[in-house]
Amino acid sequence: MSGLYMLDYGAGNVRSLVNAVNRLGYDIKFVNQPSDILKAEKLIFPGVGAFGHAMTALKQKGYTEPLKAYIASGRPFMGICVGMQTLFEGSDESDEPGLGVVPGKVTLFDKKTKAVPHMGWNGAQLVKEQTQIDGQSVDYSIKDESVYYFVHSFAVPYNEKLKDWALTTTKYGDEMFVSAIQKGNVLATQFHPEKSGYAGLRVLQSFLKGTGIVDDSKILTKNPFGLTKDRFTKRIIACLDVRANDTGDLVVTKGDQYDVREKEGDNEVRNLGKPVELAKRYFEEGADEITFLNITSFRNCPLGDLPMLEVLKRTSETVFVPLTIGGGIRDVTDPDGTVHPAFEVAGEYFRSGADKVSIGSDAVYAAEKYWKQGKDGSSAIETIAQAYGAQAVVISVDPRRVYVQDPSQTTHHVVKTNQRGPQGEEYCWYQCTVMGGREGRDLDVRQLVVACEALGAGEVLLNCMDRDGTNSGFELDLIRDVKAAVSIPVIASSGAGCVEHFEEVFAKTNVEAALAAGIFHRKEVPIQAVKDHVLSCGVSVRPIDNVI
Ligand code: 1PR
């Protein structure tokens, strides 16, 4: 197919979609000017970031009218995420009007009843059925038994007026929203097919292979009430700490309480494999997300030479679940003195295939500043979230316990801990560190996460230095405390040693995801075993799927 085009307005990770389309055996061209839209035979619009930003960008590039004309012409159109939302009349996220192709307005999820953004894997209940098969199948290979990757804070609540448009509905906590629409030549999904593993690739393939046009007269609609269940799953994440070893090769390493050198022999950096290969293996084995942490990012490196850019580019060719990159997301100065703001650094990563960036040290500095002087819009968290959306900004927390005999001995937020201190202390506060744990700061984790949520972060990756690499289980006191302090999703990290630790963290805290490194790298516990075990304990997880 020579007329397949993608409408990109430069707001994020479209590389993954291009890679997914290529993986399915198709070439796709970018729309570079308004006339390209009118030339297209099939058009995909993957919106990323904020609704207002998307609509303004369409307007500035002169795409709005050609896009409406294209859709009205009856040629196949597929919108993804914000690319679906822009089809509506407007959004609570912005005063900019939408394209108005579909009636209704996009609204914000209720944060009081659940973590927002809705970030993770959830079902898509089909509410349309075809009475007769010919040409394009109405369901575009979306299956009731599959789950798909969502990441959004705004959605379109289902109502009767959308009956003709709603293809699937999804329940998140107490709210039911339209998760895919379809009518005639228009298909759009709130979820990301290019990030939804093989289940998502099948949806994309169905659009690419088929006519992209459905005869609406042959469709039966179903009432979604009672049919749509909340099938939001807990995520299992594989984390790859990456650095150069002593001979300069980029390797996946893993520390014990952040010390990544072998304890015996030549004290080499522990080498547990190659980043791109390991990421691919974890994707095939069922990881719901992959996180790369560049753990020596505090060393200066020119922006263009960042070794992780290449790792991401290659990984995103074969891995179709969300990719997070951390380490060095801050203002960077090249040897020639050129300063690249964190926002630009993050942009490079998004264009290379990252879906989220994770900010460690810089988040601590931003929180310290926030508590002194409030928000001024200049932090990396704020600037990146503003352009790419809160869901693209994770904060990576590297805390360690500081024991006190009595809460009155510190001004910091104290937790009664199950892990008594060396002098039998029953209390501790969790101290934030920077530069991979090398420096402790006068800031506790609660101060950090509250400030970062206020600045616009969309997720917390919660490590614990005392647990890292110990295989002794997750730091439950810390996790519960952070969950109680924020409404954004939290990933529990550090200490996983066996499948029961995942059962425990999901049973005893309400975290959205659990991450592990060492046990996966050393092949001690397969991802499948983790999923099988927690599923047998009643925890919903994404089924492992490895064929298109
Ligand atoms: O400060 O924004 O440049 O980010 C640096 C990033 O690198 C931070 O996210 C920080 O956590 C990470 N980092 C720095 N030094 C180390 C180190 O290990 N020496 N790794 C490091 C942190 C911890 C986890 C680990 C879990 C699970 N690694 O990510 O994967 O603890 O491990 P386990 O399952 O084996 O227990 P910036």
PDB file of N, CA and C in Angstrom, residues 332-367:
ATOM      1  N   VAL A 332      21.419  19.426  30.225  1.00  0.00           N
ATOM      2  CA  VAL A 332      22.715  18.832  29.871  1.00  0.00           C
ATOM      3  C   VAL A 332      23.554  19.883  29.148  1.00  0.00           C
ATOM      4  N   THR A 333      24.851  19.959  29.491  1.00  0.00           N
ATOM      5  CA  THR A 333      25.736  20.911  28.800  1.00  0.00           C
ATOM      6  C   THR A 333      26.744  20.130  27.960  1.00  0.00           C
ATOM      7  N   ASP A 334      26.755  20.401  26.675  1.00  0.00           N
ATOM      8  CA  ASP A 334      27.724  19.758  25.786  1.00  0.00           C
ATOM      9  C   ASP A 334      29.133  20.315  26.052  1.00  0.00           C
ATOM     10  N   PRO A 335      30.179  19.568  25.654  1.00  0.00           N
ATOM     11  CA  PRO A 335      31.546  20.074  25.882  1.00  0.00           C
ATOM     12  C   PRO A 335      31.766  21.458  25.251  1.00  0.00           C
ATOM     13  N   ASP A 336      31.034  21.778  24.178  1.00  0.00           N
ATOM     14  CA  ASP A 336      31.231  23.109  23.567  1.00  0.00           C
ATOM     15  C   ASP A 336      30.405  24.187  24.274  1.00  0.00           C
ATOM     16  N   GLY A 337      29.792  23.820  25.392  1.00  0.00           N
ATOM     17  CA  GLY A 337      29.066  24.827  26.177  1.00  0.00           C
ATOM     18  C   GLY A 337      27.588  24.935  25.838  1.00  0.00           C
ATOM     19  N   THR A 338      27.139  24.233  24.820  1.00  0.00           N
ATOM     20  CA  THR A 338      25.714  24.315  24.463  1.00  0.00           C
ATOM     21  C   THR A 338      24.866  23.658  25.553  1.00  0.00           C
ATOM     22  N   VAL A 339      23.882  24.413  26.015  1.00  0.00           N
ATOM     23  CA  VAL A 339      23.013  23.879  27.067  1.00  0.00           C
ATOM     24  C   VAL A 339      21.741  23.332  26.437  1.00  0.00           C
ATOM     25  N   HIS A 340      21.406  22.086  26.801  1.00  0.00           N
ATOM     26  CA  HIS A 340      20.145  21.498  26.341  1.00  0.00           C
ATOM     27  C   HIS A 340      19.233  21.352  27.550  1.00  0.00           C
ATOM     28  N   PRO A 341      18.105  22.048  27.567  1.00  0.00           N
ATOM     29  CA  PRO A 341      17.216  21.893  28.710  1.00  0.00           C
ATOM     30  C   PRO A 341      16.671  20.463  28.797  1.00  0.00           C
ATOM     31  N   ALA A 342      16.298  20.063  30.009  1.00  0.00           N
ATOM     32  CA  ALA A 342      15.804  18.697  30.247  1.00  0.00           C
ATOM     33  C   ALA A 342      14.689  18.346  29.270  1.00  0.00           C
ATOM     34  N   PHE A 343      13.878  19.322  28.959  1.00  0.00           N
ATOM     35  CA  PHE A 343      12.767  19.137  28.054  1.00  0.00           C
ATOM     36  C   PHE A 343      13.250  18.645  26.675  1.00  0.00           C
ATOM     37  N   GLU A 344      14.392  19.193  26.250  1.00  0.00           N
ATOM     38  CA  GLU A 344      14.966  18.793  24.956  1.00  0.00           C
ATOM     39  C   GLU A 344      15.565  17.377  25.041  1.00  0.00           C
ATOM     40  N   VAL A 345      16.208  17.110  26.195  1.00  0.00           N
ATOM     41  CA  VAL A 345      16.791  15.777  26.403  1.00  0.00           C
ATOM     42  C   VAL A 345      15.672  14.728  26.343  1.00  0.00           C
ATOM     43  N   ALA A 346      14.574  15.017  27.046  1.00  0.00           N
ATOM     44  CA  ALA A 346      13.442  14.080  27.062  1.00  0.00           C
ATOM     45  C   ALA A 346      12.891  13.893  25.651  1.00  0.00           C
ATOM     46  N   GLY A 347      12.801  14.998  24.906  1.00  0.00           N
ATOM     47  CA  GLY A 347      12.284  14.937  23.528  1.00  0.00           C
ATOM     48  C   GLY A 347      13.101  13.983  22.667  1.00  0.00           C
ATOM     49  N   GLU A 348      14.439  14.013  22.856  1.00  0.00           N
ATOM     50  CA  GLU A 348      15.306  13.089  22.105  1.00  0.00           C
ATOM     51  C   GLU A 348      14.942  11.639  22.433  1.00  0.00           C
ATOM     52  N   TYR A 349      14.707  11.388  23.711  1.00  0.00           N
ATOM     53  CA  TYR A 349      14.357  10.028  24.122  1.00  0.00           C
ATOM     54  C   TYR A 349      12.991   9.611  23.563  1.00  0.00           C
ATOM     55  N   PHE A 350      12.018  10.526  23.606  1.00  0.00           N
ATOM     56  CA  PHE A 350      10.695  10.162  23.076  1.00  0.00           C
ATOM     57  C   PHE A 350      10.798   9.845  21.585  1.00  0.00           C
ATOM     58  N   ARG A 351      11.550  10.666  20.871  1.00  0.00           N
ATOM     59  CA  ARG A 351      11.681  10.422  19.428  1.00  0.00           C
ATOM     60  C   ARG A 351      12.447   9.130  19.142  1.00  0.00           C
ATOM     61  N   SER A 352      13.206   8.660  20.118  1.00  0.00           N
ATOM     62  CA  SER A 352      13.958   7.414  19.921  1.00  0.00           C
ATOM     63  C   SER A 352      13.163   6.184  20.332  1.00  0.00           C
ATOM     64  N   GLY A 353      11.962   6.386  20.859  1.00  0.00           N
ATOM     65  CA  GLY A 353      11.123   5.221  21.175  1.00  0.00           C
ATOM     66  C   GLY A 353      10.671   5.121  22.616  1.00  0.00           C
ATOM     67  N   ALA A 354      11.057   6.093  23.469  1.00  0.00           N
ATOM     68  CA  ALA A 354      10.610   6.029  24.865  1.00  0.00           C
ATOM     69  C   ALA A 354       9.180   6.541  24.975  1.00  0.00           C
ATOM     70  N   ASP A 355       8.426   5.946  25.884  1.00  0.00           N
ATOM     71  CA  ASP A 355       7.068   6.436  26.153  1.00  0.00           C
ATOM     72  C   ASP A 355       7.046   7.306  27.389  1.00  0.00           C
ATOM     73  N   LYS A 356       7.988   7.027  28.294  1.00  0.00           N
ATOM     74  CA  LYS A 356       8.041   7.812  29.530  1.00  0.00           C
ATOM     75  C   LYS A 356       9.501   8.079  29.861  1.00  0.00           C
ATOM     76  N   VAL A 357       9.745   9.190  30.508  1.00  0.00           N
ATOM     77  CA  VAL A 357      11.083   9.416  31.054  1.00  0.00           C
ATOM     78  C   VAL A 357      10.977   9.383  32.567  1.00  0.00           C
ATOM     79  N   SER A 358      12.036   8.883  33.188  1.00  0.00           N
ATOM     80  CA  SER A 358      12.028   8.780  34.634  1.00  0.00           C
ATOM     81  C   SER A 358      13.104   9.707  35.183  1.00  0.00           C
ATOM     82  N   ILE A 359      12.709  10.548  36.126  1.00  0.00           N
ATOM     83  CA  ILE A 359      13.616  11.588  36.638  1.00  0.00           C
ATOM     84  C   ILE A 359      13.977  11.259  38.085  1.00  0.00           C
ATOM     85  N   GLY A 360      15.256  11.147  38.375  1.00  0.00           N
ATOM     86  CA  GLY A 360      15.712  10.815  39.723  1.00  0.00           C
ATOM     87  C   GLY A 360      16.214  12.051  40.454  1.00  0.00           C
ATOM     88  N   SER A 361      17.496  12.339  40.300  1.00  0.00           N
ATOM     89  CA  SER A 361      18.110  13.440  41.061  1.00  0.00           C
ATOM     90  C   SER A 361      17.396  14.769  40.842  1.00  0.00           C
ATOM     91  N   ASP A 362      17.082  15.048  39.599  1.00  0.00           N
ATOM     92  CA  ASP A 362      16.478  16.340  39.292  1.00  0.00           C
ATOM     93  C   ASP A 362      15.110  16.516  39.969  1.00  0.00           C
ATOM     94  N   ALA A 363      14.415  15.404  40.184  1.00  0.00           N
ATOM     95  CA  ALA A 363      13.113  15.485  40.862  1.00  0.00           C
ATOM     96  C   ALA A 363      13.325  15.909  42.316  1.00  0.00           C
ATOM     97  N   VAL A 364      14.424  15.435  42.921  1.00  0.00           N
ATOM     98  CA  VAL A 364      14.716  15.807  44.312  1.00  0.00           C
ATOM     99  C   VAL A 364      15.006  17.306  44.387  1.00  0.00           C
ATOM    100  N   TYR A 365      15.843  17.786  43.462  1.00  0.00           N
ATOM    101  CA  TYR A 365      16.156  19.229  43.482  1.00  0.00           C
ATOM    102  C   TYR A 365      14.888  20.052  43.235  1.00  0.00           C
ATOM    103  N   ALA A 366      14.047  19.571  42.327  1.00  0.00           N
ATOM    104  CA  ALA A 366      12.813  20.313  42.017  1.00  0.00           C
ATOM    105  C   ALA A 366      11.894  20.345  43.236  1.00  0.00           C
ATOM    106  N   ALA A 367      11.836  19.230  43.975  1.00  0.00           N
ATOM    107  CA  ALA A 367      10.969  19.183  45.165  1.00  0.00           C
ATOM    108  C   ALA A 367      11.506  20.127  46.242  1.00  0.00           C
TER     109      ALA A 367
END
